[in-house]
Coordinates of C-alpha atoms in Angstrom, one line a residue:
M1 CA -6.5 -7.1 3.9
T2 CA -4.2 -4.6 2.6
V3 CA -3.3 -1.2 3.6
I4 CA -1.6 1.1 1.6
T5 CA 0.0 4.3 3.3
V6 CA 1.3 7.6 1.6
H7 CA 3.7 10.0 4.1
A8 CA 4.2 12.8 1.8
P9 CA 4.9 16.8 2.6
K10 CA 1.7 18.6 3.6
G11 CA 0.9 20.0 -0.2
R12 CA 2.6 17.9 -1.7
L13 CA 0.7 15.7 -3.8
T14 CA -3.0 18.0 -4.7
L15 CA -6.6 15.8 -4.4
E16 CA -6.3 14.6 -8.5
Q17 CA -2.6 13.0 -8.0
R18 CA -4.2 11.1 -4.3
R19 CA -7.4 10.2 -6.5
R20 CA -5.7 8.9 -10.1
P21 CA -3.1 6.1 -8.0
A22 CA -5.6 5.9 -5.5
E23 CA -8.4 2.4 -7.6
P24 CA -5.1 1.2 -9.3
L25 CA -2.9 1.4 -5.8
T26 CA -5.7 -0.7 -4.5
D27 CA -6.2 -2.8 -7.0
A28 CA -2.4 -4.3 -7.8
V29 CA -2.5 -6.4 -4.4
P30 CA -5.7 -8.5 -5.1
V31 CA -3.9 -10.5 -7.8
P32 CA -0.8 -11.4 -6.4
E33 CA -3.1 -11.7 -2.5
V34 CA -6.4 -13.7 -3.9
G35 CA -4.9 -14.4 -7.6
R36 CA -7.5 -12.7 -9.5
F37 CA -8.1 -9.4 -9.7
A38 CA -11.8 -9.3 -8.0
P39 CA -14.2 -6.8 -7.0
P40 CA -15.8 -8.1 -4.0
A41 CA -12.8 -8.4 -2.3
R42 CA -11.5 -4.1 -2.7
A43 CA -13.7 -3.7 0.2
G44 CA -11.0 -5.3 2.7
F45 CA -8.1 -2.4 1.2
Q46 CA -7.4 0.5 1.7
V47 CA -4.8 3.4 0.8
H48 CA -4.7 6.3 3.2
F49 CA -2.4 9.5 2.5
V50 CA -0.9 11.1 5.4
E51 CA 0.4 14.1 5.0
R52 CA 2.8 15.9 7.2
E53 CA 4.4 19.5 7.9
P54 CA 7.8 19.7 5.6
D55 CA 9.8 19.7 8.2
M56 CA 8.1 16.9 10.5
T57 CA 11.1 14.5 8.5
A58 CA 14.6 14.3 8.2
I59 CA 16.8 12.6 4.7
G60 CA 20.8 12.4 6.5
G61 CA 19.9 14.4 9.1
R62 CA 18.8 17.7 7.8
L63 CA 14.5 19.0 7.4
P64 CA 13.9 20.1 4.3
A65 CA 14.3 23.6 4.9
D66 CA 18.1 23.3 6.2
A67 CA 18.3 20.7 2.4
G68 CA 17.8 23.6 0.7
P69 CA 14.5 24.0 -2.4
G70 CA 13.7 20.9 -4.3
L71 CA 13.9 17.5 -1.9
D72 CA 11.4 15.7 -2.0
V73 CA 11.0 13.3 1.2
M74 CA 7.8 10.7 0.5
V75 CA 6.8 6.9 2.1
I76 CA 5.1 4.2 1.0
D77 CA 3.7 2.1 2.9
V78 CA 2.4 -1.7 2.1
T79 CA 0.7 -3.8 4.2
V80 CA -0.1 -6.9 3.4
M81 CA -1.3 -10.9 4.7
D82 CA 1.1 -13.5 3.6
G83 CA 1.0 -15.4 0.7
D84 CA 2.8 4.3 -10.5
W85 CA 3.8 7.0 -9.8
R86 CA 3.8 9.0 -12.9
A87 CA 0.5 9.7 -11.0
C88 CA 2.8 12.3 -8.8
G89 CA 4.3 14.3 -12.3
L90 CA 7.6 13.4 -12.1
P91 CA 8.6 10.3 -14.8
E92 CA 10.3 8.3 -12.1
P93 CA 10.3 8.3 -8.3
W94 CA 12.9 10.6 -6.4
P95 CA 15.3 8.5 -4.5
A96 CA 14.5 9.7 -0.4
W97 CA 11.4 7.5 -2.0
W98 CA 11.0 4.7 0.4
V99 CA 8.0 2.1 -0.5
T100 CA 8.4 -0.9 2.7
F101 CA 6.1 -4.6 2.6
R102 CA 4.7 -5.6 5.8
V103 CA 3.9 -9.0 5.3
V104 CA 1.5 -10.2 8.4
V105 CA 1.7 -14.1 9.2
E106 CA -1.7 -16.2 10.0
G107 CA -3.0 -15.4 12.8
S108 CA -1.7 -12.0 13.6
W109 CA -4.0 -10.1 12.0
G110 CA -7.6 -7.8 13.5
S111 CA -10.8 -6.7 11.9
S112 CA -14.3 -6.4 13.8
G113 CA -12.4 -7.2 17.4
G114 CA -11.6 -10.3 16.4
V115 CA -8.4 -12.2 14.7
L116 CA -8.6 -12.4 11.1
S117 CA -7.8 -16.1 9.9
I118 CA -6.0 -16.2 6.4
P119 CA -8.2 -19.8 6.3
S120 CA -12.1 -17.9 6.8
L121 CA -10.7 -15.6 4.1
L122 CA -10.1 -18.8 1.6
E123 CA -13.6 -19.4 2.0
S124 CA -15.2 -16.5 0.9
G125 CA -14.8 -17.3 -2.9
V126 CA -12.6 -14.2 -3.9
F127 CA -9.9 -17.2 -4.5
T128 CA -8.7 -18.0 -7.5
E129 CA -9.0 -22.2 -6.8
E130 CA -5.1 -22.5 -7.8
K131 CA -4.0 -19.5 -5.2
A132 CA -6.7 -21.0 -2.6
K133 CA -4.4 -24.2 -3.1
A134 CA -1.1 -22.9 -3.0
I135 CA -1.8 -21.1 0.1
R136 CA -3.7 -24.7 2.0
A137 CA -0.3 -26.5 1.0
A138 CA 1.6 -23.5 2.2
I139 CA -1.1 -22.9 5.9
E140 CA -0.2 -27.4 6.0
T141 CA 3.7 -27.2 6.2

């Protein structure tokens, strides 16, 4: 399970600019997480685009309205189990764009009213045997 949340000022990303990275962001994590691109695993990956009013964020203690034109604020939060911004029309990310990764340890992820366990996910068949073996070894240590 992976949840990627993109926080941006309201109106910063058009519908097309949200569409373009949605699939690549979804597909970016299955390979390192399950060991291969696995279409059945895609249902467990979510991308959320959250819009905030421009002055609901401060950078360096200043609201964008007070900082002058051109301040671009964005935060991308990636939450993954243990184990391309060119779409926004820019050649590279702005320095005020922050990407955070949260690793959720075994037994700390919930779904469908219960605890989601990595060992139970290993039985789903989406992990490569090599990745499943490495996960099992990590769990045993």
